[in-house]
Structure formats: C-alpha cells, structure tokens
mmCIF file of C-alpha atoms in Angstrom:
data_model
loop_
_atom_site.group_PDB
_atom_site.id
_atom_site.type_symbol
_atom_site.label_atom_id
_atom_site.label_comp_id
_atom_site.label_asym_id
_atom_site.label_seq_id
_atom_site.Cartn_x
_atom_site.Cartn_y
_atom_site.Cartn_z
ATOM 1 C CA MET A 1 45.287 -99.210 -102.264
ATOM 2 C CA SER A 2 47.954 -101.231 -100.535
ATOM 3 C CA ASN A 3 51.287 -99.560 -99.969
ATOM 4 C CA HIS A 4 53.095 -102.838 -99.545
ATOM 5 C CA CYS A 5 56.105 -101.851 -101.615
ATOM 6 C CA SER A 6 56.504 -98.226 -100.624
ATOM 7 C CA GLU A 7 57.006 -99.038 -96.931
ATOM 8 C CA ARG A 8 60.534 -100.214 -96.257
ATOM 9 C CA LEU A 9 60.649 -103.211 -93.925
ATOM 10 C CA ALA A 10 63.271 -103.946 -91.269
ATOM 11 C CA ILE A 11 63.544 -107.319 -89.531
ATOM 12 C CA VAL A 12 64.948 -106.933 -86.020
ATOM 13 C CA ILE A 13 66.470 -110.057 -84.510
ATOM 14 C CA PRO A 14 67.846 -109.826 -80.961
ATOM 15 C CA ALA A 15 70.519 -112.456 -80.420
ATOM 16 C CA TYR A 16 72.370 -113.711 -77.375
ATOM 17 C CA ASN A 17 74.772 -116.556 -78.104
ATOM 18 C CA GLU A 18 72.847 -117.843 -81.095
ATOM 19 C CA ALA A 19 75.811 -118.767 -83.301
ATOM 20 C CA ALA A 20 74.213 -122.134 -84.077
ATOM 21 C CA SER A 21 71.024 -120.737 -85.566
ATOM 22 C CA ILE A 22 71.525 -117.096 -86.562
ATOM 23 C CA ALA A 23 72.885 -117.696 -90.076
ATOM 24 C CA GLY A 24 69.966 -119.970 -90.914
ATOM 25 C CA VAL A 25 67.440 -117.458 -89.643
ATOM 26 C CA ILE A 26 68.973 -114.629 -91.699
ATOM 27 C CA ALA A 27 69.112 -116.809 -94.830
ATOM 28 C CA ASP A 28 65.456 -117.731 -94.290
ATOM 29 C CA VAL A 29 64.428 -114.098 -94.034
ATOM 30 C CA LYS A 30 66.387 -113.189 -97.156
ATOM 31 C CA ALA A 31 64.719 -116.047 -99.023
ATOM 32 C CA HIS A 32 61.153 -115.164 -98.034
ATOM 33 C CA ALA A 33 61.426 -111.369 -97.826
ATOM 34 C CA PRO A 34 64.378 -110.294 -99.997
ATOM 35 C CA TRP A 35 63.150 -106.685 -99.908
ATOM 36 C CA ALA A 36 63.642 -106.490 -96.130
ATOM 37 C CA THR A 37 66.705 -105.196 -94.277
ATOM 38 C CA VAL A 38 67.901 -107.584 -91.568
ATOM 39 C CA ILE A 39 69.086 -105.974 -88.326
ATOM 40 C CA VAL A 40 70.659 -108.293 -85.754
ATOM 41 C CA VAL A 41 71.123 -106.845 -82.265
ATOM 42 C CA ASP A 42 73.979 -108.671 -80.590
ATOM 43 C CA ASP A 43 73.291 -108.663 -76.853
ATOM 44 C CA THR A 44 76.949 -109.172 -75.800
ATOM 45 C CA SER A 45 77.257 -112.682 -77.222
ATOM 46 C CA THR A 46 80.511 -114.510 -76.555
ATOM 47 C CA ASP A 47 80.224 -117.144 -79.282
ATOM 48 C CA GLY A 48 80.824 -115.017 -82.356
ATOM 49 C CA THR A 49 77.160 -114.447 -83.175
ATOM 50 C CA ALA A 50 77.874 -110.896 -84.390
ATOM 51 C CA GLY A 51 80.511 -111.960 -86.915
ATOM 52 C CA ILE A 52 78.346 -114.751 -88.308
ATOM 53 C CA ALA A 53 75.380 -112.406 -88.653
ATOM 54 C CA ARG A 54 77.506 -109.791 -90.445
ATOM 55 C CA LYS A 55 78.843 -112.420 -92.837
ATOM 56 C CA ALA A 56 75.279 -113.540 -93.509
ATOM 57 C CA GLY A 57 74.494 -110.016 -94.691
ATOM 58 C CA ALA A 58 72.816 -108.482 -91.656
ATOM 59 C CA ILE A 59 73.439 -105.074 -90.144
ATOM 60 C CA VAL A 60 74.722 -105.784 -86.638
ATOM 61 C CA LEU A 61 74.109 -103.559 -83.623
ATOM 62 C CA PRO A 62 76.707 -104.596 -81.037
ATOM 63 C CA LEU A 63 75.415 -103.785 -77.557
ATOM 64 C CA SER A 64 78.147 -102.975 -75.072
ATOM 65 C CA ILE A 65 76.155 -104.154 -72.052
ATOM 66 C CA HIS A 66 73.695 -107.014 -71.747
ATOM 67 C CA LEU A 67 70.192 -105.560 -72.014
ATOM 68 C CA GLY A 68 68.066 -108.687 -72.341
ATOM 69 C CA ALA A 69 65.631 -109.545 -75.108
ATOM 70 C CA TRP A 70 63.510 -106.401 -74.889
ATOM 71 C CA GLY A 71 66.405 -103.953 -74.530
ATOM 72 C CA ALA A 72 68.016 -105.504 -77.602
ATOM 73 C CA MET A 73 64.759 -105.424 -79.561
ATOM 74 C CA GLN A 74 64.219 -101.785 -78.644
ATOM 75 C CA ALA A 75 67.715 -100.936 -79.890
ATOM 76 C CA GLY A 76 66.831 -102.453 -83.263
ATOM 77 C CA ILE A 77 63.456 -100.721 -83.388
ATOM 78 C CA ARG A 78 65.054 -97.363 -82.562
ATOM 79 C CA TYR A 79 67.633 -97.957 -85.274
ATOM 80 C CA ALA A 80 64.905 -98.724 -87.803
ATOM 81 C CA GLU A 81 62.971 -95.660 -86.705
ATOM 82 C CA ARG A 82 66.064 -93.490 -87.043
ATOM 83 C CA HIS A 83 66.691 -94.772 -90.543
ATOM 84 C CA ARG A 84 63.103 -94.074 -91.532
ATOM 85 C CA PHE A 85 61.921 -97.611 -92.053
ATOM 86 C CA GLY A 86 58.147 -97.694 -92.354
ATOM 87 C CA ARG A 87 57.714 -101.072 -90.709
ATOM 88 C CA VAL A 88 59.586 -103.377 -88.442
ATOM 89 C CA VAL A 89 59.130 -107.041 -87.565
ATOM 90 C CA THR A 90 60.759 -108.545 -84.481
ATOM 91 C CA MET A 91 61.832 -112.192 -84.677
ATOM 92 C CA ASP A 92 63.654 -114.636 -82.433
ATOM 93 C CA ALA A 93 67.158 -115.721 -83.364
ATOM 94 C CA ASP A 94 66.593 -119.356 -82.404
ATOM 95 C CA GLY A 95 64.578 -120.213 -85.505
ATOM 96 C CA GLN A 96 61.300 -120.478 -83.648
ATOM 97 C CA HIS A 97 59.614 -117.881 -85.860
ATOM 98 C CA LEU A 98 59.262 -118.781 -89.528
ATOM 99 C CA ALA A 99 60.275 -116.287 -92.188
ATOM 100 C CA ALA A 100 57.627 -117.848 -94.438
ATOM 101 C CA GLU A 101 55.023 -116.158 -92.208
ATOM 102 C CA LEU A 102 56.525 -112.681 -92.749
ATOM 103 C CA PRO A 103 54.470 -111.549 -95.766
ATOM 104 C CA GLY A 104 51.200 -112.638 -94.162
ATOM 105 C CA LEU A 105 52.061 -110.929 -90.891
ATOM 106 C CA VAL A 106 53.093 -107.626 -92.478
ATOM 107 C CA ALA A 107 50.126 -107.577 -94.880
ATOM 108 C CA HIS A 108 47.798 -106.752 -91.981
ATOM 109 C CA LEU A 109 49.504 -103.356 -91.654
ATOM 110 C CA ASP A 110 48.093 -102.439 -95.061
ATOM 111 C CA ALA A 111 44.657 -102.205 -93.511
ATOM 112 C CA PRO A 112 43.960 -98.647 -92.366
ATOM 113 C CA GLY A 113 44.184 -98.092 -88.617
ATOM 114 C CA ILE A 114 46.168 -101.239 -87.823
ATOM 115 C CA ASN A 115 49.434 -100.390 -86.040
ATOM 116 C CA VAL A 116 50.694 -103.689 -84.634
ATOM 117 C CA VAL A 117 50.289 -107.323 -85.668
ATOM 118 C CA ILE A 118 51.053 -110.149 -83.255
ATOM 119 C CA GLY A 119 52.113 -113.416 -84.836
ATOM 120 C CA ALA A 120 50.054 -115.687 -82.600
ATOM 121 C CA TYR A 121 50.673 -119.354 -81.957
ATOM 122 C CA PRO A 122 48.926 -120.006 -78.644
ATOM 123 C CA GLU A 123 49.256 -123.791 -79.062
ATOM 124 C CA ARG A 124 52.929 -123.616 -78.127
ATOM 125 C CA GLY A 125 52.322 -122.986 -74.466
ATOM 126 C CA SER A 126 52.389 -125.621 -71.774
ATOM 127 C CA ARG A 127 49.357 -125.890 -69.488
ATOM 128 C CA ALA A 128 50.998 -123.788 -66.793
ATOM 129 C CA ARG A 129 51.951 -121.144 -69.314
ATOM 130 C CA ARG A 130 48.428 -120.990 -70.743
ATOM 131 C CA LEU A 131 47.080 -120.601 -67.245
ATOM 132 C CA ALA A 132 49.439 -117.657 -66.722
ATOM 133 C CA TRP A 133 48.247 -116.111 -69.996
ATOM 134 C CA SER A 134 44.596 -116.388 -68.933
ATOM 135 C CA PHE A 135 45.505 -114.704 -65.685
ATOM 136 C CA PHE A 136 47.270 -111.853 -67.506
ATOM 137 C CA ARG A 137 44.307 -111.458 -69.869
ATOM 138 C CA LEU A 138 42.022 -111.132 -66.870
ATOM 139 C CA LEU A 139 44.370 -108.676 -65.207
ATOM 140 C CA THR A 140 44.976 -106.455 -68.222
ATOM 141 C CA GLY A 141 41.650 -106.772 -70.017
ATOM 142 C CA PHE A 142 43.435 -107.845 -73.225
ATOM 143 C CA SER A 143 41.736 -110.456 -75.352
ATOM 144 C CA TYR A 144 44.800 -111.514 -77.359
ATOM 145 C CA GLN A 145 45.364 -115.266 -77.596
ATOM 146 C CA ASP A 146 49.150 -115.001 -77.567
ATOM 147 C CA LEU A 147 50.232 -112.224 -75.220
ATOM 148 C CA THR A 148 53.886 -113.214 -75.120
ATOM 149 C CA SER A 149 54.737 -113.772 -78.763
ATOM 150 C CA GLY A 150 57.930 -111.994 -79.789
ATOM 151 C CA PHE A 151 56.963 -112.295 -83.453
ATOM 152 C CA ARG A 152 55.322 -108.932 -84.115
ATOM 153 C CA ALA A 153 55.047 -106.318 -86.824
ATOM 154 C CA TYR A 154 54.981 -102.606 -85.971
ATOM 155 C CA ASP A 155 54.161 -99.620 -88.138
ATOM 156 C CA ARG A 156 55.866 -96.240 -87.719
ATOM 157 C CA ALA A 157 53.473 -94.906 -85.100
ATOM 158 C CA ALA A 158 54.012 -98.042 -83.009
ATOM 159 C CA MET A 159 57.793 -97.900 -83.505
ATOM 160 C CA VAL A 160 57.810 -94.400 -82.035
ATOM 161 C CA VAL A 161 55.768 -95.545 -79.018
ATOM 162 C CA VAL A 162 57.827 -98.631 -78.191
ATOM 163 C CA GLY A 163 61.123 -96.904 -78.953
ATOM 164 C CA ALA A 164 60.450 -94.122 -76.454
ATOM 165 C CA ARG A 165 62.149 -93.603 -73.080
ATOM 166 C CA GLU A 166 59.023 -94.833 -71.365
ATOM 167 C CA ALA A 167 59.577 -98.308 -72.774
ATOM 168 C CA SER A 168 63.252 -98.505 -71.814
ATOM 169 C CA LEU A 169 62.731 -99.727 -68.258
ATOM 170 C CA LEU A 170 60.718 -102.744 -69.373
ATOM 171 C CA ASP A 171 62.433 -106.052 -68.718
ATOM 172 C CA TYR A 172 60.212 -108.181 -70.961
ATOM 173 C CA GLN A 173 58.922 -107.663 -74.467
ATOM 174 C CA ASP A 174 55.381 -108.913 -74.009
ATOM 175 C CA VAL A 175 52.653 -107.493 -71.746
ATOM 176 C CA GLY A 176 54.406 -104.219 -70.904
ATOM 177 C CA VAL A 177 54.807 -103.292 -74.557
ATOM 178 C CA LEU A 178 51.133 -104.068 -75.231
ATOM 179 C CA LEU A 179 50.112 -101.881 -72.283
ATOM 180 C CA LEU A 180 52.110 -98.964 -73.695
ATOM 181 C CA LEU A 181 50.559 -99.444 -77.127
ATOM 182 C CA ARG A 182 47.071 -99.448 -75.632
ATOM 183 C CA LYS A 183 47.861 -96.295 -73.660
ATOM 184 C CA ALA A 184 48.918 -94.628 -76.900
ATOM 185 C CA GLY A 185 45.590 -95.634 -78.441
ATOM 186 C CA LEU A 186 47.142 -97.850 -81.134
ATOM 187 C CA GLN A 187 45.362 -100.798 -82.753
ATOM 188 C CA VAL A 188 46.812 -104.262 -82.215
ATOM 189 C CA VAL A 189 45.549 -107.324 -84.082
ATOM 190 C CA GLU A 190 46.566 -110.963 -84.054
ATOM 191 C CA HIS A 191 47.495 -113.111 -87.007
ATOM 192 C CA SER A 192 47.698 -116.884 -86.637
ATOM 193 C CA VAL A 193 51.092 -118.298 -87.546
ATOM 194 C CA GLN A 194 52.917 -121.598 -87.328
ATOM 195 C CA MET A 195 56.032 -121.769 -85.187
ATOM 196 C CA ARG A 196 58.818 -124.297 -85.081
ATOM 197 C CA PRO A 197 59.817 -125.951 -81.839
ATOM 198 C CA ARG A 198 62.979 -124.310 -80.563
ATOM 199 C CA ILE A 199 66.051 -125.678 -82.308
ATOM 200 C CA ALA A 200 68.300 -125.266 -79.306
ATOM 201 C CA GLY A 201 67.670 -124.336 -75.719
ATOM 202 C CA ALA A 202 64.481 -123.571 -73.843
ATOM 203 C CA SER A 203 62.606 -120.328 -73.328
ATOM 204 C CA HIS A 204 64.798 -117.838 -71.534
ATOM 205 C CA ILE A 205 61.959 -116.875 -69.225
ATOM 206 C CA PHE A 206 60.543 -120.280 -68.464
ATOM 207 C CA ASN A 207 63.797 -122.040 -67.662
ATOM 208 C CA SER A 208 64.164 -121.493 -63.930
ATOM 209 C CA TRP A 209 61.651 -121.104 -61.166
ATOM 210 C CA LEU A 210 63.323 -117.953 -59.903
ATOM 211 C CA ALA A 211 63.137 -116.356 -63.345
ATOM 212 C CA VAL A 212 59.497 -117.434 -63.691
ATOM 213 C CA GLY A 213 58.718 -115.916 -60.300
ATOM 214 C CA MET A 214 60.424 -112.653 -61.188
ATOM 215 C CA TYR A 215 58.643 -112.515 -64.530
ATOM 216 C CA MET A 216 55.232 -113.215 -62.950
ATOM 217 C CA PHE A 217 55.835 -110.678 -60.208
ATOM 218 C CA GLU A 218 56.961 -107.907 -62.558
ATOM 219 C CA THR A 219 54.109 -108.537 -64.972
ATOM 220 C CA VAL A 220 51.451 -108.575 -62.251
ATOM 221 C CA ILE A 221 52.747 -105.384 -60.620
ATOM 222 C CA MET A 222 53.038 -103.656 -63.987
ATOM 223 C CA SER A 223 49.503 -104.674 -64.978
ATOM 224 C CA CYS A 224 48.180 -103.342 -61.680
ATOM 225 C CA ALA A 225 50.127 -100.093 -61.937
ATOM 226 C CA ARG A 226 48.903 -99.442 -65.468
ATOM 227 C CA TRP A 227 45.254 -99.900 -64.604
ATOM 228 C CA HIS A 228 42.836 -99.250 -67.358
ATOM 229 C CA VAL A 229 39.188 -98.310 -67.153
ATOM 230 C CA HIS A 230 37.177 -100.443 -69.547
ATOM 231 C CA ARG A 231 35.020 -98.378 -71.816
ATOM 232 C CA PHE A 232 32.500 -99.299 -74.441
ATOM 233 C CA VAL A 233 34.059 -98.229 -77.695
ATOM 234 C CA PRO A 234 31.496 -97.757 -80.449
ATOM 235 C CA VAL A 235 32.137 -100.081 -83.379
ATOM 236 C CA ARG A 236 33.333 -98.172 -86.387
ATOM 237 C CA ARG A 237 31.643 -99.122 -89.635
ATOM 238 C CA MET B 1 81.474 -85.311 -21.127
ATOM 239 C CA ASN B 2 77.814 -84.248 -21.199
ATOM 240 C CA TYR B 3 75.280 -84.854 -23.945
ATOM 241 C CA HIS B 4 75.779 -81.355 -25.362
ATOM 242 C CA THR B 5 79.375 -82.038 -26.209
ATOM 243 C CA SER B 6 78.763 -85.554 -27.577
ATOM 244 C CA ALA B 7 76.009 -84.267 -29.872
ATOM 245 C CA ALA B 8 78.246 -81.442 -31.054
ATOM 246 C CA VAL B 9 81.167 -83.818 -31.631
ATOM 247 C CA ILE B 10 79.012 -86.267 -33.639
ATOM 248 C CA SER B 11 77.662 -83.428 -35.799
ATOM 249 C CA VAL B 12 81.080 -81.950 -36.455
ATOM 250 C CA ILE B 13 82.471 -85.372 -37.400
ATOM 251 C CA ALA B 14 79.543 -85.871 -39.780
ATOM 252 C CA VAL B 15 80.012 -82.467 -41.425
ATOM 253 C CA VAL B 16 83.774 -82.982 -41.811
ATOM 254 C CA ALA B 17 83.210 -86.451 -43.300
ATOM 255 C CA ILE B 18 80.753 -85.028 -45.857
ATOM 256 C CA LEU B 19 83.113 -82.207 -46.803
ATOM 257 C CA LEU B 20 85.990 -84.697 -47.170
ATOM 258 C CA LEU B 21 83.898 -86.919 -49.446
ATOM 259 C CA ILE B 22 83.028 -83.926 -51.627
ATOM 260 C CA ARG B 23 86.651 -82.779 -51.637
ATOM 261 C CA ARG B 24 87.782 -86.228 -52.825
ATOM 262 C CA ASP B 25 85.065 -86.244 -55.449
ATOM 263 C CA HIS B 26 83.306 -89.293 -54.007
ATOM 264 C CA LEU B 27 80.016 -87.535 -53.362
ATOM 265 C CA ARG B 28 77.969 -85.332 -55.609
ATOM 266 C CA ILE B 29 77.306 -81.996 -53.935
ATOM 267 C CA ARG B 30 73.568 -82.378 -54.550
ATOM 268 C CA TYR B 31 73.484 -85.524 -52.398
ATOM 269 C CA SER B 32 75.356 -83.837 -49.557
ATOM 270 C CA ILE B 33 72.270 -81.747 -48.768
ATOM 271 C CA TRP B 34 70.561 -84.703 -47.063
ATOM 272 C CA TRP B 35 73.626 -85.625 -45.015
ATOM 273 C CA LEU B 36 74.323 -82.063 -43.884
ATOM 274 C CA PHE B 37 70.649 -81.855 -42.900
ATOM 275 C CA VAL B 38 71.038 -85.034 -40.808
ATOM 276 C CA ALA B 39 74.092 -83.567 -39.087
ATOM 277 C CA PHE B 40 72.183 -80.360 -38.401
ATOM 278 C CA VAL B 41 69.202 -82.199 -36.885
ATOM 279 C CA THR B 42 71.524 -84.293 -34.720
ATOM 280 C CA LEU B 43 73.144 -81.111 -33.445
ATOM 281 C CA VAL B 44 69.825 -79.401 -32.663
ATOM 282 C CA LEU B 45 68.332 -82.434 -30.917
ATOM 283 C CA GLY B 46 71.547 -83.032 -28.994
ATOM 284 C CA MET B 47 71.981 -79.441 -27.868
ATOM 285 C CA PHE B 48 68.328 -78.808 -27.067
ATOM 286 C CA PRO B 49 66.693 -82.089 -26.015
ATOM 287 C CA GLU B 50 63.735 -80.060 -24.752
ATOM 288 C CA THR B 51 62.613 -79.771 -28.394
ATOM 289 C CA ILE B 52 61.921 -83.541 -28.296
ATOM 290 C CA ASN B 53 59.602 -83.135 -25.329
ATOM 291 C CA LEU B 54 57.976 -80.136 -26.975
ATOM 292 C CA MET B 55 57.328 -82.143 -30.134
ATOM 293 C CA GLY B 56 55.947 -85.006 -28.057
ATOM 294 C CA ARG B 57 53.463 -82.630 -26.455
ATOM 295 C CA ILE B 58 52.453 -81.175 -29.833
ATOM 296 C CA PHE B 59 51.865 -84.599 -31.412
ATOM 297 C CA GLY B 60 50.367 -86.110 -28.254
ATOM 298 C CA VAL B 61 53.060 -88.759 -27.827
ATOM 299 C CA ALA B 62 53.388 -90.001 -24.225
ATOM 300 C CA TYR B 63 56.994 -91.133 -24.557
ATOM 301 C CA PRO B 64 58.693 -88.544 -26.840
ATOM 302 C CA PRO B 65 61.917 -90.521 -27.660
ATOM 303 C CA THR B 66 59.809 -92.949 -29.742
ATOM 304 C CA LEU B 67 58.753 -89.956 -31.819
ATOM 305 C CA VAL B 68 62.396 -89.272 -32.657
ATOM 306 C CA LEU B 69 62.872 -92.914 -33.728
ATOM 307 C CA ALA B 70 59.659 -92.914 -35.772
ATOM 308 C CA ILE B 71 60.546 -89.680 -37.590
ATOM 309 C CA GLY B 72 64.076 -90.995 -38.161
ATOM 310 C CA ILE B 73 62.809 -94.245 -39.711
ATOM 311 C CA ILE B 74 60.283 -92.434 -41.916
ATOM 312 C CA GLY B 75 63.024 -90.069 -43.072
ATOM 313 C CA LEU B 76 65.287 -93.024 -43.940
ATOM 314 C CA LEU B 77 62.505 -94.780 -45.857
ATOM 315 C CA ILE B 78 61.859 -91.644 -47.915
ATOM 316 C CA LYS B 79 65.593 -91.320 -48.553
ATOM 317 C CA ILE B 80 65.868 -94.943 -49.725
ATOM 318 C CA LEU B 81 62.832 -94.592 -51.977
ATOM 319 C CA THR B 82 64.242 -91.494 -53.655
ATOM 320 C CA MET B 83 67.508 -93.410 -54.125
ATOM 321 C CA ASP B 84 65.637 -96.199 -55.932
ATOM 322 C CA ILE B 85 63.872 -93.633 -58.117
ATOM 323 C CA GLU B 86 67.230 -92.086 -58.978
ATOM 324 C CA HIS B 87 68.644 -95.568 -59.648
ATOM 325 C CA SER B 88 65.761 -96.333 -62.036
ATOM 326 C CA ARG B 89 66.382 -93.095 -63.882
ATOM 327 C CA GLN B 90 70.046 -93.972 -64.257
ATOM 328 C CA GLU B 91 69.242 -97.507 -65.428
ATOM 329 C CA ARG B 92 66.988 -96.073 -68.125
ATOM 330 C CA THR B 93 69.663 -93.633 -69.257
ATOM 331 C CA ILE B 94 72.379 -96.303 -69.299
ATOM 332 C CA ARG B 95 70.229 -98.680 -71.356
ATOM 333 C CA ARG B 96 69.411 -96.000 -73.894
ATOM 334 C CA LEU B 97 73.057 -94.938 -74.104
ATOM 335 C CA ALA B 98 74.108 -98.533 -74.804
ATOM 336 C CA GLN B 99 71.450 -98.737 -77.518
ATOM 337 C CA ARG B 100 72.585 -95.447 -78.996
ATOM 338 C CA LEU B 101 76.206 -96.548 -79.019
ATOM 339 C CA ALA B 102 75.265 -99.798 -80.780
ATOM 340 C CA MET B 103 73.319 -97.779 -83.362
ATOM 341 C CA PHE B 104 76.338 -95.598 -84.096
ATOM 342 C CA GLU B 105 78.649 -98.606 -84.312
ATOM 343 C CA ALA B 106 76.292 -100.239 -86.787
ATOM 344 C CA ASP B 107 76.228 -97.077 -88.903
ATOM 345 C CA GLN B 108 80.001 -96.989 -88.874
ATOM 346 C CA GLN B 109 80.169 -100.621 -89.971
ATOM 347 C CA VAL B 110 77.750 -100.011 -92.831
ATOM 348 C CA GLN B 111 79.790 -97.000 -93.924
ATOM 349 C CA GLN B 112 83.048 -98.961 -93.847
ATOM 350 C CA ARG B 113 81.551 -101.711 -95.955
ATOM 351 C CA HIS B 114 80.140 -99.253 -98.469
ATOM 352 C CA PRO B 115 82.554 -96.275 -98.427
ATOM 353 C CA THR B 116 81.145 -94.971 -101.726
ATOM 354 C CA GLY B 117 78.225 -93.555 -99.832
ATOM 355 C CA HIS B 118 75.923 -96.481 -100.514
ATOM 356 C CA ASN B 119 73.343 -96.123 -97.807
ATOM 357 C CA PHE B 120 70.219 -98.109 -97.136
ATOM 358 C CA SER B 121 68.468 -94.964 -95.984
ATOM 359 C CA PRO B 122 66.702 -92.965 -98.650
ATOM 360 C CA PRO B 123 67.514 -89.263 -98.943
ATOM 361 C CA ASP B 124 65.305 -86.884 -97.008
#
C-alpha cells in the first residue's frame, strides 16, 4: 500500500540572487504540491531573495557565508531531516525544474527499496556536456542518463546519508552525492521529466572555462578516490 | 663567530619567537610542537655537525649535506600536507556551523510568525 500521504514532503530550493524567479517557483510548487513545505536556502543573496521567498510563504534558511549550491542544499536537507520530514525534493530556484513533475518524481519513493529518484532530462545538455557525462559514467560505473540533475527526491535514509559530515566537503551536488549514496548501499532510480530552459542566466558551473576545469578536475579526482569494485548483484525477484 | 655559536643563536631566536607568539595568543600551543622541534634539530645539527656525516654513512650518501636538505624538504612537505588536512577539517566544520546557524534562524522566524506554538513539525 502506498504511503503517499503519511510521508511529509519538504521542497528544498537553494537560491543565490534569484529575486526574479523565486516567487514564481514557490507559487508553482504550492499550486502543484500544496501538501509540501517549501524551504528556501538563501545562499547570501544581495538582491532580497530571502524576503521575497518569505513573503511567498516559504521557510527561509539564511546562510551567513556563501556555501554554493550543494552546501545550501545540504542545509535544507539537514533542516528537513531535523524536523522529521519523510521525504525531500531538491529544486533549482531559476524555474528550470517544473513543479508539475513533483508528484510523478516523488511517487517512485512509494516503491519498496527505492531511496532516491533523479529527475532526468538528459536532452538539456550540449554536446560537450554530454561527452563529459559519458566520461563520468565510464569513470564511476554509473548508468544514469542524467548524472548532474539537481532535481531529485530523497527518502529519510538518503537524507541521513547526504546530510552527514562526510558530504559537507563536497563542492558540487551531482556525482559526489551519488557516490556517497552508492557507498551507503542505497537504491537510486531515474524518472524522465521535462525541464524549462533557464529563465535567467546560464548554468553556474558551465559559465566559465576556469570553473569548468575546476569542476572536471574535482569530479575526476573524486571518482578515482572513491573507486568501486564492480560486482554482479543477483537480480531480486 | 664559529658555527657552534651561530647555530645556538638561531635556535634561541627561534624558541623565543615561538614563545612570544604563544604569549601573544597568535599560535596554538599544539602547533608550537613542530616549531620547537625544528629549533631543536637546528641546534643539534649546528652544535654537532658530525651527526650529519654519521647519518650520511648510515644511509650510504656520498655527500651528506644533501641528506640534510632532502630530509628537510620531506619534513616540510609532510608539514604542509598535515596543514591542508587540518584546513579541510576546519572548512567542513565551518560549513556545518553556517548550516546549523541558518537552521536555528529559520526556526526562530517560524516561531515569531506563529507565536501560538503552531509548528509544522508533528509531536514526537
């Protein structure tokens, strides 16, 4: 039997200077998932994002130092864990992720043994980005189509894993988090979603060659350091 | 001035500098161990340079002064690596503290908005 209603859902939205889009994103979530609690993590914005989010009815976590997308997300996940939410979904504040996809994404957690759902939209990547993804798949042994999606749903077991100290030195939310989840033996599945082209601004990672280089370097080193011996896992029936 | 005195002077200056830094609260006592050790080694090597030749013979190094340089560089590399490890530990702690602070501030906000005890968390 599905426990869709008994598990309280938190939507964590990390935001850095997203005054233009944050209110719309919160309204969207409230329209499509009125039972969810919206948690906006304000990563030291200077454009009044926090105030707008509060007015729109979100709980706002005001970070005192800039932690980046993952640090902000982790703050929200820890908050949800602390307040005994059963599930958490992370979303971008720029309107890229569609609240209409929330119910479908979260529904996968009803299946027994599923801990994390990735909202996958691999079509969004440029050719270079897809090439990088293939490389990371090869390096990590993951078969996910969309390794970098920030649109994910976590159950309680996964919240505990990604909220732990071990995850606090990560600089990006994508491959490193998946590596930790695999190490903890949790099940991750993908769910195809539609995404909207970014309303404003480009990807924070793919906007300068230096940042791309740093991201590639960190991800490669991390994948190598967290080597994983491939085993044949018997298929459970 | 012979090499004995210069080695002794350098060591004493180093020890006094470390003690001054601790006295002014600029250096954690734990970190002074390394620096006092460096001063001690400088003193020993300066006062008894024969130990360098002895070490060269033990390790089979033809020109012993290079051994001193090599050991010095290895020691520095280890020191720098442990500093980076310590730095990483601090970064982790600072990030989690900032997250924790934000969590408390959010709780406070929620409480101020709903002073009647309305809470989105269910009772235990």
